[in-house]
Coordinates of C-alpha atoms and ligand atoms in Angstrom, one line a residue:
X1 CA -79.9 -7.8 -115.4
X2 CA -82.2 -5.5 -117.6
X3 CA -84.0 -5.9 -120.5
X4 CA -87.1 -3.2 -121.6
X5 CA -89.1 -4.4 -124.5
X6 CA -90.9 -2.3 -126.1
X7 CA -94.2 -2.4 -128.0
X8 CA -95.0 -5.7 -126.4
X9 CA -98.2 -7.6 -127.5
X10 CA -99.5 -10.7 -125.4
X11 CA -97.3 -12.6 -127.1
X12 CA -94.7 -11.6 -127.0
X13 CA -94.7 -10.9 -123.5
X14 CA -95.7 -15.0 -123.2
X15 CA -93.0 -16.4 -125.3
X16 CA -90.5 -13.7 -124.0
X17 CA -91.2 -14.2 -120.3
X18 CA -91.4 -17.7 -121.0
X19 CA -88.0 -18.5 -122.1
X20 CA -85.8 -15.8 -120.2
X21 CA -87.3 -17.7 -116.9
X22 CA -84.0 -20.2 -117.4
X23 CA -82.1 -17.4 -118.6
X24 CA -82.3 -14.3 -115.5
X25 CA -83.5 -11.8 -117.7
X26 CA -85.6 -10.0 -116.4
X27 CA -87.6 -8.6 -118.8
X28 CA -89.5 -4.4 -118.3
X29 CA -92.4 -4.7 -121.3
X30 CA -94.0 -1.8 -122.8
X31 CA -97.0 -1.1 -125.3
X32 CA -95.8 2.0 -126.5
X33 CA -92.8 1.8 -129.1
X34 CA -89.1 3.1 -128.8
X35 CA -88.7 6.3 -130.2
X36 CA -86.1 9.2 -129.4
X37 CA -89.6 10.6 -127.3
X38 CA -90.0 7.0 -125.4
X39 CA -86.7 6.5 -124.0
X40 CA -86.8 7.5 -120.9
X41 CA -88.2 4.0 -120.1
X42 CA -85.4 2.0 -121.3
X43 CA -83.3 4.0 -117.8
X44 CA -83.1 1.9 -115.7
X45 CA -82.1 -0.9 -118.0
X46 CA -78.9 -1.5 -120.4
X47 CA -80.6 -3.4 -122.5
X48 CA -83.1 -2.7 -125.1
X49 CA -85.6 -4.7 -127.5
X50 CA -86.9 -3.7 -129.6
X51 CA -89.4 -5.2 -133.1
X52 CA -90.5 -4.0 -136.4
X53 CA -91.6 0.0 -135.6
X54 CA -89.5 0.7 -133.1
X55 CA -87.9 3.6 -134.6
X56 CA -83.7 3.8 -133.2
X57 CA -82.6 6.8 -135.4
X58 CA -78.9 7.9 -134.8
X59 CA -81.1 10.4 -131.8
X60 CA -82.9 7.7 -129.8
X61 CA -79.1 6.0 -130.4
X62 CA -77.7 8.7 -128.6
X63 CA -80.5 8.8 -126.1
X64 CA -80.0 4.9 -124.7
X65 CA -76.3 5.9 -125.4
X66 CA -76.1 8.8 -122.0
X67 CA -78.4 5.9 -120.6
X68 CA -76.3 3.3 -120.6
X69 CA -78.0 0.7 -123.0
X70 CA -75.3 -0.8 -124.4
X71 CA -77.1 -3.4 -125.5
X72 CA -80.3 -3.5 -128.4
X73 CA -81.6 -7.2 -129.1
X74 CA -84.1 -7.2 -132.5
X75 CA -86.8 -9.4 -132.2
X76 CA -86.9 -10.2 -135.3
X77 CA -84.8 -10.6 -138.9
X78 CA -85.7 -7.1 -140.9
X79 CA -83.4 -4.4 -139.3
X80 CA -84.2 -1.4 -141.4
X81 CA -85.2 -0.2 -138.4
X82 CA -82.2 1.0 -137.1
X83 CA -79.1 3.3 -138.1
X84 CA -76.4 0.9 -137.0
X85 CA -73.7 3.3 -138.1
X86 CA -74.9 4.9 -135.0
X87 CA -74.6 2.2 -133.1
X88 CA -71.1 1.3 -134.2
X89 CA -70.0 5.0 -133.7
X90 CA -70.5 4.6 -129.9
X91 CA -69.3 1.3 -129.4
X92 CA -72.9 -0.6 -128.8
X93 CA -74.0 -3.7 -129.9
X94 CA -76.5 -5.0 -132.0
X95 CA -78.4 -8.5 -132.4
X96 CA -80.9 -9.4 -135.0
X97 CA -83.3 -13.0 -135.5
X98 CA -82.2 -14.1 -138.5
X99 CA -83.9 -16.9 -139.3
X100 CA -86.4 -17.9 -136.5
X101 CA -88.6 -19.6 -139.4
X102 CA -88.3 -18.9 -142.8
X103 CA -91.2 -21.4 -143.0
X104 CA -93.4 -19.4 -141.3
X105 CA -93.5 -16.5 -143.3
X106 CA -93.0 -19.2 -146.7
X107 CA -96.1 -20.5 -145.5
X108 CA -98.5 -17.7 -145.1
X109 CA -97.3 -16.0 -149.0
X110 CA -98.8 -20.0 -149.9
X111 CA -101.5 -18.4 -147.9
X112 CA -102.4 -15.2 -149.0
X113 CA -102.0 -16.7 -152.5
X114 CA -104.5 -19.4 -152.2
X115 CA -106.7 -17.3 -150.2
X116 CA -106.8 -14.9 -152.3
X117 CA -106.9 -16.6 -155.9
X118 CA -109.4 -18.7 -154.4
X119 CA -111.8 -16.3 -153.3
X120 CA -111.7 -18.3 -149.4
X121 CA -112.9 -14.9 -147.8
X122 CA -115.1 -14.3 -149.6
X123 CA -116.3 -18.2 -149.5
X124 CA -116.7 -18.0 -145.7
X125 CA -118.1 -15.1 -145.5
X126 CA -120.6 -16.9 -147.9
X127 CA -121.2 -19.9 -147.1
X128 CA -121.5 -18.4 -142.9
X129 CA -125.1 -16.6 -144.5
X130 CA -125.9 -19.9 -146.0
X131 CA -125.6 -18.0 -149.7
X132 CA -123.6 -21.0 -151.4
X133 CA -124.0 -19.6 -155.1
X134 CA -120.6 -20.0 -156.6
X135 CA -120.7 -16.6 -158.9
X136 CA -117.7 -14.7 -158.5
X137 CA -116.0 -16.7 -156.7
X138 CA -113.6 -18.1 -159.7
X139 CA -109.6 -18.6 -159.5
X140 CA -106.8 -20.4 -161.0
X141 CA -104.9 -23.0 -160.9
X142 CA -101.4 -23.2 -159.8
X143 CA -99.7 -25.6 -161.5
X144 CA -97.9 -24.8 -164.7
X145 CA -98.2 -20.8 -163.5
X146 CA -94.8 -18.9 -164.3
X147 CA -93.7 -17.0 -160.4
X148 CA -91.7 -14.5 -160.3
X149 CA -89.2 -14.9 -156.6
X150 CA -87.6 -11.9 -156.3
X151 CA -84.8 -12.4 -153.4
X152 CA -83.7 -16.1 -152.8
X153 CA -82.6 -15.8 -149.1
X154 CA -84.0 -18.2 -147.1
X155 CA -87.3 -17.2 -147.1
X156 CA -87.0 -17.0 -150.9
X157 CA -86.2 -19.9 -151.3
X158 CA -88.1 -21.9 -149.6
X159 CA -91.2 -20.2 -151.0
X160 CA -89.4 -21.3 -154.2
X161 CA -90.0 -24.4 -153.0
X162 CA -92.7 -24.6 -152.3
X163 CA -94.1 -23.5 -155.6
X164 CA -92.3 -25.8 -156.5
X165 CA -94.0 -28.4 -155.3
X166 CA -97.5 -26.8 -157.2
X167 CA -96.3 -27.3 -160.7
X168 CA -94.9 -23.9 -161.2
X169 CA -91.9 -22.9 -163.4
X170 CA -89.6 -20.3 -161.1
X171 CA -87.4 -17.8 -162.4
X172 CA -85.9 -15.8 -159.6
X173 CA -84.1 -12.8 -159.3
X174 CA -81.1 -12.1 -156.6
X175 CA -77.9 -9.7 -157.1
X176 CA -76.3 -13.1 -155.3
X177 CA -77.7 -15.8 -157.0
X178 CA -77.3 -19.2 -155.2
X179 CA -77.2 -21.9 -158.9
X180 CA -76.0 -25.0 -156.4
X181 CA -80.1 -24.4 -155.4
X182 CA -81.1 -23.7 -158.4
X183 CA -80.4 -26.0 -160.4
X184 CA -81.1 -28.8 -157.1
X185 CA -84.7 -27.5 -158.0
X186 CA -85.2 -26.3 -160.7
X187 CA -84.8 -22.4 -160.5
X188 CA -84.1 -19.9 -163.4
X189 CA -82.0 -16.4 -162.6
X190 CA -83.1 -14.1 -165.1
X191 CA -82.8 -10.5 -164.4
X192 CA -86.0 -7.9 -163.1
X193 CA -87.2 -6.7 -166.6
X194 CA -87.3 -10.4 -167.9
X195 CA -88.7 -11.3 -165.0
X196 CA -91.7 -9.2 -164.7
X197 CA -92.9 -10.1 -167.3
X198 CA -92.7 -13.9 -167.7
X199 CA -94.3 -13.8 -164.2
X200 CA -98.2 -14.8 -163.4
X201 CA -97.4 -14.5 -159.5
X202 CA -94.6 -13.0 -158.2
X203 CA -93.4 -12.7 -155.2
X204 CA -91.5 -10.3 -153.1
X205 CA -88.4 -10.7 -150.2
X206 CA -86.2 -8.8 -150.8
X207 CA -84.9 -6.7 -147.9
X208 CA -85.9 -3.1 -147.2
X209 CA -82.2 -1.4 -148.7
X210 CA -81.8 2.3 -150.2
X211 CA -81.9 0.0 -153.2
X212 CA -84.6 -2.0 -152.7
X213 CA -87.3 0.7 -151.0
X214 CA -89.4 0.9 -154.3
X215 CA -88.1 -1.5 -157.1
X216 CA -91.8 -1.8 -158.4
X217 CA -92.6 1.8 -159.0
X218 CA -94.9 3.5 -161.6
X219 CA -91.9 1.3 -164.1
X220 CA -91.2 -2.2 -163.3
X221 CA -94.9 -2.5 -162.2
X222 CA -96.7 -0.7 -166.1
X223 CA -93.5 -4.2 -167.1
X224 CA -95.5 -6.9 -165.6
X225 CA -97.8 -9.5 -167.0
X226 CA -101.9 -7.9 -167.6
X227 CA -103.7 -9.9 -164.6
X228 CA -100.7 -11.1 -162.6
X229 CA -100.7 -11.6 -158.8
X230 CA -97.9 -9.3 -156.5
X231 CA -98.0 -11.1 -153.1
X232 CA -95.7 -8.8 -150.8
X233 CA -94.1 -10.3 -146.8
X234 CA -91.1 -8.8 -147.0
X235 CA -91.8 -5.1 -146.2
X236 CA -94.0 -2.8 -147.7
X237 CA -91.2 0.0 -148.7
X238 CA -90.8 -2.4 -151.6
X239 CA -93.6 -0.9 -153.0
X240 CA -94.2 2.5 -154.2
X241 CA -97.9 2.6 -153.2
X242 CA -99.3 5.2 -155.1
X243 CA -98.2 3.5 -158.3
X244 CA -99.1 0.6 -156.7
X245 CA -102.8 2.4 -156.7
X246 CA -103.0 2.9 -160.2
X247 CA -102.4 -0.4 -161.6
X248 CA -104.8 -1.7 -159.1
X249 CA -107.5 1.1 -160.9
X250 CA -106.6 0.7 -164.5
X251 CA -106.5 -3.4 -163.9
X252 CA -103.2 -4.2 -164.6
X253 CA -102.6 -6.3 -161.9
X254 CA -104.6 -9.9 -161.5
X255 CA -104.8 -9.5 -157.7
X256 CA -102.6 -8.6 -154.7
X257 CA -101.8 -10.1 -151.5
X258 CA -99.7 -8.0 -148.9
X259 CA -98.9 -8.5 -145.2
X260 CA -96.6 -5.1 -144.8
X261 CA -97.9 -2.0 -145.6
X262 CA -95.5 0.7 -146.9
X263 CA -96.8 3.4 -143.7
X264 CA -97.3 0.3 -141.7
X265 CA -95.9 2.3 -138.9
X266 CA -98.6 3.0 -135.9
X267 CA -101.6 0.4 -137.8
X268 CA -100.4 -2.4 -137.8
X269 CA -100.4 -4.6 -134.7
X270 CA -102.9 -2.2 -133.3
X271 CA -106.8 -2.4 -133.1
X272 CA -108.3 1.0 -134.6
X273 CA -112.2 -1.0 -134.9
X274 CA -113.2 1.9 -133.1
X275 CA -111.1 4.7 -134.9
X276 CA -111.4 6.5 -138.3
X277 CA -108.7 5.8 -140.8
X278 CA -106.3 8.4 -141.1
X279 CA -104.4 7.1 -144.4
X280 CA -106.2 8.0 -147.9
X281 CA -103.7 5.2 -149.3
X282 CA -104.6 2.1 -147.1
X283 CA -108.5 2.6 -146.9
X284 CA -108.0 2.8 -150.4
X285 CA -106.3 -0.3 -151.5
X286 CA -109.0 -2.1 -148.9
X287 CA -111.3 -1.0 -151.6
X288 CA -110.1 -2.7 -154.9
X289 CA -111.4 -6.8 -153.8
X290 CA -108.5 -8.4 -156.2
X291 CA -106.7 -7.3 -152.9
X292 CA -106.4 -8.5 -149.5
X293 CA -104.1 -7.4 -146.4
X294 CA -102.9 -9.0 -143.5
X295 CA -101.3 -7.0 -140.5
X296 CA -97.8 -8.4 -141.0
X297 CA -98.1 -12.0 -139.0
X298 CA -96.5 -13.8 -142.4
X299 CA -93.7 -14.7 -138.7
X300 CA -96.7 -15.0 -136.3
X301 CA -96.7 -19.3 -135.7
X302 CA -95.6 -21.2 -132.0
X303 CA -92.5 -21.8 -133.9
X304 CA -91.2 -18.6 -134.6
X305 CA -92.1 -17.9 -131.5
X306 CA -90.8 -19.8 -129.5
X307 CA -87.1 -19.7 -131.8
X308 CA -87.5 -15.9 -131.5
X309 CA -87.7 -15.6 -127.7
X310 CA -85.2 -18.2 -127.5
X311 CA -82.1 -16.1 -129.9
X312 CA -83.0 -12.6 -128.6
X313 CA -82.5 -14.2 -124.2
X314 CA -79.8 -16.4 -125.1
X315 CA -77.9 -13.2 -127.5
X316 CA -78.9 -11.3 -124.4
X317 CA -76.9 -13.0 -122.1
X318 CA -73.8 -13.8 -123.3
X319 CA -73.5 -9.4 -124.7
X320 CA -74.0 -9.5 -121.0
X321 CA -71.3 -11.7 -120.3
X322 CA -69.1 -10.3 -123.1
X323 CA -69.7 -13.2 -125.2
X324 CA -70.0 -13.3 -128.5
X325 CA -74.2 -13.7 -129.3
X326 CA -75.0 -16.7 -130.8
X327 CA -76.5 -15.2 -134.0
X328 CA -77.2 -12.4 -136.1
X329 CA -74.7 -9.9 -134.4
X330 CA -75.8 -6.5 -136.7
X331 CA -72.8 -4.2 -135.0
X332 CA -70.9 -5.9 -132.4
Ligands
NAI401 P1 -82.3 -12.5 -146.8 O1 -81.2 -11.9 -146.2 O2 -81.5 -14.1 -146.8 O3 -82.6 -13.0 -148.2 C1 -82.9 -12.3 -148.4 C2 -82.1 -11.4 -150.1 O4 -82.4 -10.9 -150.8 C3 -80.7 -12.5 -150.3 O5 -80.6 -13.6 -150.8 C4 -80.0 -11.4 -151.2 O6 -78.9 -11.2 -151.7 C5 -80.9 -10.2 -151.5 N1 -81.1 -9.3 -152.0 C6 -80.5 -8.3 -151.5 N2 -80.2 -6.9 -152.3 C7 -81.2 -7.5 -152.7 C8 -81.4 -6.6 -154.1 N3 -81.5 -5.5 -154.2 N4 -81.4 -7.7 -155.7 C9 -82.5 -8.3 -155.6 N5 -81.5 -9.1 -154.3 C10 -81.2 -9.2 -153.3 O7 -82.8 -12.4 -145.9 P2 -84.6 -13.5 -145.5 O8 -84.7 -13.8 -144.7 O9 -85.1 -14.5 -147.1 O10 -85.3 -12.5 -145.0 C11 -86.3 -11.9 -146.7 C12 -87.1 -10.6 -146.1 O11 -88.2 -11.3 -145.0 C13 -86.7 -9.9 -144.2 O12 -85.5 -8.9 -145.0 C14 -87.6 -9.5 -144.6 O13 -87.7 -8.2 -144.0 C15 -88.4 -9.8 -144.2 N6 -89.5 -11.0 -142.9 C16 -90.8 -10.7 -142.7 C17 -90.8 -10.5 -142.4 C18 -93.1 -10.9 -141.9 O14 -93.5 -11.4 -140.5 N7 -93.9 -10.9 -142.7 C19 -90.8 -12.4 -141.7 C20 -89.6 -12.2 -141.5 C21 -88.7 -11.8 -142.1

C-alpha cells in the first residue's frame, strides 16, 4: 500500500518509517506541501498523509480523486485545512489523529508562559555572554493569578489542571462546558465577555472554525485586562494579527506567547535564516520584547510523534482493508 507523505521533515520520516515497517505501509516522502499544484506527486499512491499546512481544498480533492487516491490521513488533530465536504461528495475517507498527546501541547503552553514571564530566553543569552545582571528580568508569580482557558477540550482541560497546580484561579469558556470536570478541579465557566477583563493570563485552546476565526479581535482584545498575557498554541487565525499588533503597541498587553501565527503557512517549519522575511506583520511581532514565538512546535515530543505515526499507519492499513479506522474518522 503506497502512501504519499507531504510536508515531510526528518522527524516525520523517522517516526513514520518505524511505525510503517511493521504494517507494510510504503511511504513516499515529499518535502513540499500538498496543494492542487503538487497533486501529481501522489500519482502512484492510494492514500496521502498530510499535516497542518497542506491545503486540501475542493480543487485538490478533485485532483486526488481523479488519481484514484481514496484516503486522506491527517497526521495532526486540527483539520481546518481540509475540505471535508469535498471529500464527502466524492466518497473519499478522511482520518486524523485526534489525541496523540494533549500533554505535549499543554506543557508547551506553560513552557512559553514561564519563559516569557521569567525572561528565561533573555537570561540564557545574557549569562552566556558573562552578563550576570538581573536588570530587566522581573517576572510575576503565577500563584494566585486568574487564568482564562478558552476551549476546555482535551488540551484546554490539561492546561487548566496544570494552572490549578500552580495555585491559579481558573475561569473557562466553552460552548460545551464540562461541568462535572470543572467542579472536580475547581474551574468556573463564564462567558467570553466576563472572562477577558478578569484574567491575568488568557490561553486559547479552541479549534479554528468560522465561529472562532478572529475570536480575539479589536473588540475582544480591548476587553482584556491591562498588562495581561495572551497565549495561543491552538491556531493562528484565532487572533486578528493587525489588532494584536495595535494592542501591543499601545501597551495594553503585558506579554504574548504564540506557537501559531495567522499566516504561518510557508514560514513555520522552514529554515528561512538566509532569506528576507516578506511578512511585515510577523516581522513587527518579532520586534516586541514581550512577544515570544515558537514555530508550531507544541506537538513535538517523542511521545506525540510515536503516537501520531502509530495511529496514522494503523488507520491506513484498516481503511485499505475496508475496516473502520482506529481513531479519528472525519469522513468515512
Ligand atoms: P478538542 O476538540 O478536544 O477541544 C476543543 C474544545 O473547543 C471543545 O471542548 C469544544 O467544545 C470547544 N469549542 C469549539 N468551538 C468553540 C467555540 N466557538 N467557543 C468556545 N469553545 C468552543 O481539541 P483539542 O485536542 O483540545 O485541541 C484544540 C486545538 O489545539 C486543535 O483544534 C488544534 O487546532 C490545536 N492544536 C495545536 C497543536 C500545536 O502543535 N500547536 C497540536 C495539537 C492541536
